[in-house]
Amino acid sequence: MTRAVVHRACHLCEASCGLTFEVEGDRIASVRNDPDDPFSRGFCCPKGLALARLHHAPDRLTTPLVRRADGTFAEASWPAALDRAAEGLAAVIARHGLDALGVYVGNPVVHNLGAMVGTEVFRALFPTRNRYSANSQDVNPHLLVNLLMFGMQLAQPVPDLDRTRWLLVVGANPLVSNGSLMTAPRVGARLRALRARGGTLVVVDPRRTETARLADEHLPLRPGADALLLLALAREVLAQGLEDRAFLGRWCQGHERLPALLAPFTPERVAPHLGLGEGAPATVRRLARALATTRPAAVYLRLGPCNTTTGGLAVWAGHLLNLLTGNVDRAGGVLFPEGPLSWLFRLRFARGSFDAYRSPQGRPELAGEYPCSILAEQVERGLADPAAPEALRALVVFAGNPVLSAPNGRRLARALDALECVVAVDTSLSATARHAHVVLPPRSVLHDGGCDPVFPHFAVEDVARWTPPVVAPPPGSVSEYEAIARLAQGVWRRAPRDPRRQGRLLGLLARAAPRLSPEALAALGLRLGPRRLSRARLAAHPHGHPARPLAEGRLARRLFTADGKVALAPGPLVADLDRLVATLAAPPAPGGLVLIGRRQLRTNNSWIHLPGPRCTLLVHPEDARARGLATGSRAVIASRVGEVQVEVEVTDDVSPGVVSLPHGRGHPSVNDLTDDARHDPLTGSSALNGVPVTLAPAAADLHPAGAESAADLVPGR
Ligand SMILES: Nc1nc2c(c(=O)[nH]1)N[C@H]1C(S)=C(S)[C@@H](COP(=O)(O)OP(=O)(O)OC[C@H]3O[C@@H](n4cnc5c(=O)[nH]c(N)nc54)[C@H](O)[C@@H]3O)O[C@H]1N2
Ligand SMILES: Nc1nc2c(c(=O)[nH]1)N[C@H]1C(S)=C(S)[C@@H](COP(=O)(O)OP(=O)(O)OC[C@H]3O[C@@H](n4cnc5c(=O)[nH]c(N)nc54)[C@H](O)[C@@H]3O)O[C@H]1N2
Ligand code: SF4
Ligand SMILES: [Mo]
């Protein structure tokens, strides 16, 4: 049989590496890296190379599942499953109102054009307040701080990796994650090149990560101390008179308030909280000076600090450092990518919202969503009180797995079982889909084409490409978009009207939805975009349109504040400072352990786990000795909300007092330990890092070293 060759970017993570697929009939025969991709230039990781295996994996669902009366699943036809799902959801809306319907949008949606358009249509048709997504475990601090400072939640400057001379990486491990809010395939090569041209890489991370090993300097910060460290750096830049006054005068507003606001964060006062030892004040002064006097320089913050109780303040401080030093919109500093759909940023709905309303717990919405840490409680409130306003009674989960990915997963799993209707749109019977009444498995994204609607807008070079389908869709299969649109239409037709979903336009959308084509919409979007790209022009570059360095001079186009200036001291951030200042009074008590997460190259979030390194709990030698633990011991790690058994790996890669457990599938879930009561009240972020835990040897007779624990053996976990 002849083999067809298709070039396409990998959709598994933000790096978007170019891959070459060889296809035989309806099978993907092989996947290779694509040396001709102008952006990734032949780089890819083991997950990309495993795409054929993942695509043909035996646990991929091909037929919808519907729960029987006895609790087991039965296979069903698409029309029957969609009817059952729509009836279940519409019945809940009829009985309890629109807000009883919950929607959760998971991470793969942003890597899948059809899912992206489909979930937007679904959310437009059903504007319930009970909207959730992976964002509250991920980007919430970035969304809020961009909105407050630039007037636009997606105005995200990315570090100009290839031209910077001094880079501070805070709480990110791009060597393993391959970058986030920084689409940068070959990130290892780019960081090595920075050092080779005489530049400096400084990494702030409680663990000596793969990225930290590459750095000139690694600061093993105490988990959660980022806001203190970064605000102290910003204060120091001002105290040493090193700010870029010309830049601040032209582009920023509120500069004069900063010295007073940052006054409490002197190097000496923050030092006892940083875990960086006696020399911490000198380190803060030295780093502030290096950052402000090396041109160009960039500060890059990612998931580590976002998943703490002060993620909003930390991200604010990161932006402040780039702005005060005049490194925003400067080559080698942080720059704004011109993604092919960035014209959409001008639309009001894309800009984002904050605190337009609050949840019954008093938590502000962000981008029209509530934080996941209240999801279980929203269900439990309804069980306790049949009339509880905004209680959640049905949930649709689009490509998400909150039972493994959100805090206190066991509580969430119990809550799902109490719901009147759960619909999971998922390609496998995940730990979350197992709790569904109906599971709708769309065909793989590799059967559909289009353009990447998200990640070119966060890329370290200006990139664009048109993606062809890799394999023809199997007969009778349903695309992601079609599955969501047909579900939305089914619910719309059955549910009673709500004042929030009456407009004629919405009625038209509901009628037309299943016939819309995400590909056609994307092609139109490209045409209207800043580069006026056509599908044909992009298709002429099957390896990807030639990439170009990001340009300066785009700040004005990313600013949507009323006065056209960057707000350096927005009200909600200033108000949140009091909470941080209060922590200065009491330095952390010695002893005790806190838990942080970890990503592994061969895993992807909760759903991909290629055979590879075991899931181990990293423990510092002092902490291990104090508890009689050694590498290979089994231990019980417990938090306020739960406990799991783990295998210990003793290493000084983590600081004393810090233990690290990977987040992922195929082993005990770290989110059975993360505490839904720990969050950033400002941004709604779950504080998945810095969780207080205890650690003790497991009862040896029950779990000899090296054996699988019961939790390891539950499939899909
Ligand atoms: N403790 C801890 N928790 C974390 C994190 C952490 O670092 N530590 N990281 C957080 C972050 S950054 C994120 S983004 C979240 C992710 O959390 P989620 O978005 O909730 O879930 P994922 O783990 O990405 O699981 C995605 C689900 O979608 C399914 N799926 C995969 N591809 C497709 C597709 O094309 N279509 C459909 N319909 N389904 C598909 C998979 O089978 C899987 O069940 O986890 C967060 N949770
Ligand atoms: N192989 C692989 N790649 C992935 C994923 C995956 O699951 N596997 N997931 C993808 C997703 S959805 C995302 S969002 C990105 C995330 O990509 P990154 O932002 O690079 O996230 P992590 O690799 O989790 O790195 C976060 C780092 O923060 C550190 N950390 C923990 N607590 C703190 C703290 O309080 N302060 C500081 N400063 N650091 C802290 C951790 O030790 C860790 O090294 O990765 C993406 N890429
Ligand atoms: S780094 Fe790996 S998973 Fe991420 S896009 Fe590249 S090949 Fe895919
Ligand atoms: Mo993420």
PDB file of N, CA and C and ligand atoms in Angstrom, residues 104-108 112 134 137-138 303 307 399-402 404-406 425-428 430 442 445 480 599 605-607 663 670-671 674 688, ligand 1:
ATOM      1  N   TYR A 104     -17.433  22.389  32.464  1.00  0.00           N
ATOM      2  CA  TYR A 104     -15.997  22.372  32.754  1.00  0.00           C
ATOM      3  C   TYR A 104     -15.257  22.161  31.430  1.00  0.00           C
ATOM      4  N   VAL A 105     -14.302  23.040  31.151  1.00  0.00           N
ATOM      5  CA  VAL A 105     -13.538  22.954  29.904  1.00  0.00           C
ATOM      6  C   VAL A 105     -12.092  22.586  30.228  1.00  0.00           C
ATOM      7  N   GLY A 106     -11.629  21.489  29.672  1.00  0.00           N
ATOM      8  CA  GLY A 106     -10.292  20.998  29.984  1.00  0.00           C
ATOM      9  C   GLY A 106      -9.231  21.459  29.005  1.00  0.00           C
ATOM     10  N   ASN A 107      -8.005  21.156  29.345  1.00  0.00           N
ATOM     11  CA  ASN A 107      -6.842  21.649  28.611  1.00  0.00           C
ATOM     12  C   ASN A 107      -6.784  21.240  27.135  1.00  0.00           C
ATOM     13  N   PRO A 108      -7.111  19.986  26.751  1.00  0.00           N
ATOM     14  CA  PRO A 108      -6.987  19.654  25.326  1.00  0.00           C
ATOM     15  C   PRO A 108      -7.853  20.521  24.419  1.00  0.00           C
ATOM     16  N   ASN A 112      -7.287  22.139  20.113  1.00  0.00           N
ATOM     17  CA  ASN A 112      -8.191  21.467  19.193  1.00  0.00           C
ATOM     18  C   ASN A 112      -9.191  22.513  18.694  1.00  0.00           C
ATOM     19  N   ALA A 134      -9.740  24.360  33.449  1.00  0.00           N
ATOM     20  CA  ALA A 134      -8.409  24.114  34.005  1.00  0.00           C
ATOM     21  C   ALA A 134      -7.703  25.420  34.372  1.00  0.00           C
ATOM     22  N   GLN A 137      -6.364  26.135  37.778  1.00  0.00           N
ATOM     23  CA  GLN A 137      -5.181  25.359  38.189  1.00  0.00           C
ATOM     24  C   GLN A 137      -3.981  25.791  37.326  1.00  0.00           C
ATOM     25  N   ASP A 138      -4.141  26.850  36.556  1.00  0.00           N
ATOM     26  CA  ASP A 138      -3.141  27.133  35.524  1.00  0.00           C
ATOM     27  C   ASP A 138      -2.926  28.639  35.366  1.00  0.00           C
ATOM     28  N   LEU A 303       4.026  28.285  35.939  1.00  0.00           N
ATOM     29  CA  LEU A 303       3.047  27.581  36.761  1.00  0.00           C
ATOM     30  C   LEU A 303       3.362  27.543  38.254  1.00  0.00           C
ATOM     31  N   ASN A 307       0.296  28.539  40.991  1.00  0.00           N
ATOM     32  CA  ASN A 307      -0.418  27.601  41.856  1.00  0.00           C
ATOM     33  C   ASN A 307      -0.060  27.814  43.332  1.00  0.00           C
ATOM     34  N   ALA A 399     -13.384  17.504  27.436  1.00  0.00           N
ATOM     35  CA  ALA A 399     -11.945  17.220  27.381  1.00  0.00           C
ATOM     36  C   ALA A 399     -11.241  17.633  28.669  1.00  0.00           C
ATOM     37  N   GLY A 400     -11.798  17.243  29.784  1.00  0.00           N
ATOM     38  CA  GLY A 400     -11.160  17.573  31.055  1.00  0.00           C
ATOM     39  C   GLY A 400     -11.240  16.397  31.998  1.00  0.00           C
ATOM     40  N   ASN A 401     -10.407  16.447  33.010  1.00  0.00           N
ATOM     41  CA  ASN A 401     -10.371  15.333  33.960  1.00  0.00           C
ATOM     42  C   ASN A 401     -10.189  15.871  35.379  1.00  0.00           C
ATOM     43  N   PRO A 402     -11.157  16.700  35.845  1.00  0.00           N
ATOM     44  CA  PRO A 402     -10.960  17.373  37.131  1.00  0.00           C
ATOM     45  C   PRO A 402     -10.764  16.425  38.310  1.00  0.00           C
ATOM     46  N   LEU A 404      -8.760  14.121  38.532  1.00  0.00           N
ATOM     47  CA  LEU A 404      -7.314  14.007  38.722  1.00  0.00           C
ATOM     48  C   LEU A 404      -6.604  15.356  38.670  1.00  0.00           C
ATOM     49  N   SER A 405      -7.243  16.383  38.085  1.00  0.00           N
ATOM     50  CA  SER A 405      -6.480  17.610  37.822  1.00  0.00           C
ATOM     51  C   SER A 405      -6.841  18.766  38.755  1.00  0.00           C
ATOM     52  N   ALA A 406      -7.909  18.656  39.494  1.00  0.00           N
ATOM     53  CA  ALA A 406      -8.308  19.758  40.379  1.00  0.00           C
ATOM     54  C   ALA A 406      -8.082  19.331  41.830  1.00  0.00           C
ATOM     55  N   VAL A 425     -17.467  14.659  27.437  1.00  0.00           N
ATOM     56  CA  VAL A 425     -17.029  14.575  26.043  1.00  0.00           C
ATOM     57  C   VAL A 425     -15.549  14.259  26.124  1.00  0.00           C
ATOM     58  N   ASP A 426     -15.206  13.012  25.923  1.00  0.00           N
ATOM     59  CA  ASP A 426     -13.828  12.583  26.170  1.00  0.00           C
ATOM     60  C   ASP A 426     -13.476  11.431  25.245  1.00  0.00           C
ATOM     61  N   THR A 427     -12.189  11.356  24.927  1.00  0.00           N
ATOM     62  CA  THR A 427     -11.726  10.292  24.038  1.00  0.00           C
ATOM     63  C   THR A 427     -11.419   9.005  24.795  1.00  0.00           C
ATOM     64  N   SER A 428     -11.465   9.060  26.135  1.00  0.00           N
ATOM     65  CA  SER A 428     -11.253   7.818  26.882  1.00  0.00           C
ATOM     66  C   SER A 428     -12.138   7.819  28.126  1.00  0.00           C
ATOM     67  N   SER A 430     -11.991   8.317  31.261  1.00  0.00           N
ATOM     68  CA  SER A 430     -11.072   8.895  32.251  1.00  0.00           C
ATOM     69  C   SER A 430     -11.621   8.710  33.658  1.00  0.00           C
ATOM     70  N   PRO A 442     -15.649  11.946  20.736  1.00  0.00           N
ATOM     71  CA  PRO A 442     -15.444  12.423  19.371  1.00  0.00           C
ATOM     72  C   PRO A 442     -14.227  11.743  18.748  1.00  0.00           C
ATOM     73  N   VAL A 445      -8.561  14.523  16.922  1.00  0.00           N
ATOM     74  CA  VAL A 445      -8.314  15.808  16.275  1.00  0.00           C
ATOM     75  C   VAL A 445      -7.478  15.619  14.996  1.00  0.00           C
ATOM     76  N   GLU A 480     -15.195  16.484  16.916  1.00  0.00           N
ATOM     77  CA  GLU A 480     -15.323  17.155  18.208  1.00  0.00           C
ATOM     78  C   GLU A 480     -16.350  18.285  18.109  1.00  0.00           C
ATOM     79  N   ARG A 599       6.457  17.829  36.721  1.00  0.00           N
ATOM     80  CA  ARG A 599       6.081  17.238  35.432  1.00  0.00           C
ATOM     81  C   ARG A 599       7.193  16.337  34.952  1.00  0.00           C
ATOM     82  N   ASN A 605      -0.130  15.893  31.572  1.00  0.00           N
ATOM     83  CA  ASN A 605      -1.240  16.105  32.490  1.00  0.00           C
ATOM     84  C   ASN A 605      -1.771  14.762  32.971  1.00  0.00           C
ATOM     85  N   SER A 606      -3.095  14.587  33.012  1.00  0.00           N
ATOM     86  CA  SER A 606      -3.611  13.364  33.637  1.00  0.00           C
ATOM     87  C   SER A 606      -3.807  12.240  32.639  1.00  0.00           C
ATOM     88  N   TRP A 607      -3.458  12.447  31.339  1.00  0.00           N
ATOM     89  CA  TRP A 607      -3.966  11.451  30.398  1.00  0.00           C
ATOM     90  C   TRP A 607      -2.917  10.748  29.551  1.00  0.00           C
ATOM     91  N   HIS A 663       2.465  15.096  38.983  1.00  0.00           N
ATOM     92  CA  HIS A 663       1.033  15.195  38.696  1.00  0.00           C
ATOM     93  C   HIS A 663       0.853  14.377  37.435  1.00  0.00           C
ATOM     94  N   VAL A 670      -1.737  13.157  42.911  1.00  0.00           N
ATOM     95  CA  VAL A 670      -1.285  14.221  43.815  1.00  0.00           C
ATOM     96  C   VAL A 670      -2.479  15.067  44.250  1.00  0.00           C
ATOM     97  N   ASN A 671      -3.515  15.093  43.408  1.00  0.00           N
ATOM     98  CA  ASN A 671      -4.673  15.916  43.764  1.00  0.00           C
ATOM     99  C   ASN A 671      -5.622  15.234  44.743  1.00  0.00           C
ATOM    100  N   THR A 674      -3.901  17.626  47.385  1.00  0.00           N
ATOM    101  CA  THR A 674      -4.014  19.088  47.303  1.00  0.00           C
ATOM    102  C   THR A 674      -5.357  19.504  47.915  1.00  0.00           C
ATOM    103  N   LEU A 688      -1.980  24.584  44.511  1.00  0.00           N
ATOM    104  CA  LEU A 688      -1.590  23.171  44.422  1.00  0.00           C
ATOM    105  C   LEU A 688      -0.159  22.972  44.912  1.00  0.00           C
TER     106      LEU A 688
HETATM  107  N1  LIG B   1      -1.412  18.982  41.345  1.00  0.00           N
HETATM  108  C1  LIG B   1      -1.425  19.507  40.127  1.00  0.00           C
HETATM  109  N2  LIG B   1      -2.584  19.572  39.454  1.00  0.00           N
HETATM  110  C2  LIG B   1      -2.609  20.135  38.233  1.00  0.00           C
HETATM  111  C3  LIG B   1      -1.443  20.647  37.631  1.00  0.00           C
HETATM  112  C4  LIG B   1      -0.227  20.541  38.366  1.00  0.00           C
HETATM  113  O1  LIG B   1       0.834  20.976  37.912  1.00  0.00           O
HETATM  114  N3  LIG B   1      -0.266  19.967  39.600  1.00  0.00           N
HETATM  115  N4  LIG B   1      -1.501  21.221  36.391  1.00  0.00           N
HETATM  116  C5  LIG B   1      -2.751  21.841  36.041  1.00  0.00           C
HETATM  117  C6  LIG B   1      -2.765  22.239  34.633  1.00  0.00           C
HETATM  118  S1  LIG B   1      -1.560  23.325  34.130  1.00  0.00           S
HETATM  119  C7  LIG B   1      -3.689  21.814  33.763  1.00  0.00           C
HETATM  120  S2  LIG B   1      -3.730  22.485  32.183  1.00  0.00           S
HETATM  121  C8  LIG B   1      -4.737  20.879  34.180  1.00  0.00           C
HETATM  122  C9  LIG B   1      -5.241  19.918  33.119  1.00  0.00           C
HETATM  123  O2  LIG B   1      -6.395  19.354  33.622  1.00  0.00           O
HETATM  124  P1  LIG B   1      -7.655  18.991  32.723  1.00  0.00           P
HETATM  125  O3  LIG B   1      -7.781  19.922  31.610  1.00  0.00           O
HETATM  126  O4  LIG B   1      -8.839  18.835  33.613  1.00  0.00           O
HETATM  127  O5  LIG B   1      -7.352  17.539  32.246  1.00  0.00           O
HETATM  128  P2  LIG B   1      -6.226  16.792  31.445  1.00  0.00           P
HETATM  129  O6  LIG B   1      -5.385  16.108  32.418  1.00  0.00           O
HETATM  130  O7  LIG B   1      -5.616  17.661  30.428  1.00  0.00           O
HETATM  131  O8  LIG B   1      -7.132  15.664  30.778  1.00  0.00           O
HETATM  132  C10 LIG B   1      -7.765  15.869  29.561  1.00  0.00           C
HETATM  133  C11 LIG B   1      -8.892  14.892  29.314  1.00  0.00           C
HETATM  134  O9  LIG B   1      -9.300  15.094  27.970  1.00  0.00           O
HETATM  135  C12 LIG B   1      -9.237  13.877  27.252  1.00  0.00           C
HETATM  136  N5  LIG B   1      -8.808  14.233  25.898  1.00  0.00           N
HETATM  137  C13 LIG B   1      -7.586  14.278  25.361  1.00  0.00           C
HETATM  138  N6  LIG B   1      -7.635  14.750  24.108  1.00  0.00           N
HETATM  139  C14 LIG B   1      -8.933  15.015  23.837  1.00  0.00           C
HETATM  140  C15 LIG B   1      -9.621  15.526  22.703  1.00  0.00           C
HETATM  141  O10 LIG B   1      -9.040  15.871  21.674  1.00  0.00           O
HETATM  142  N7  LIG B   1     -10.967  15.661  22.829  1.00  0.00           N
HETATM  143  C16 LIG B   1     -11.647  15.299  23.949  1.00  0.00           C
HETATM  144  N8  LIG B   1     -12.951  15.476  23.995  1.00  0.00           N
HETATM  145  N9  LIG B   1     -11.019  14.792  25.019  1.00  0.00           N
HETATM  146  C17 LIG B   1      -9.684  14.674  24.971  1.00  0.00           C
HETATM  147  C18 LIG B   1      -8.309  12.966  28.006  1.00  0.00           C
HETATM  148  O11 LIG B   1      -8.712  11.622  27.829  1.00  0.00           O
HETATM  149  C19 LIG B   1      -8.477  13.436  29.464  1.00  0.00           C
HETATM  150  O12 LIG B   1      -9.502  12.735  30.110  1.00  0.00           O
HETATM  151  O13 LIG B   1      -4.253  20.132  35.304  1.00  0.00           O
HETATM  152  C20 LIG B   1      -3.974  20.981  36.375  1.00  0.00           C
HETATM  153  N10 LIG B   1      -3.779  20.211  37.567  1.00  0.00           N
END
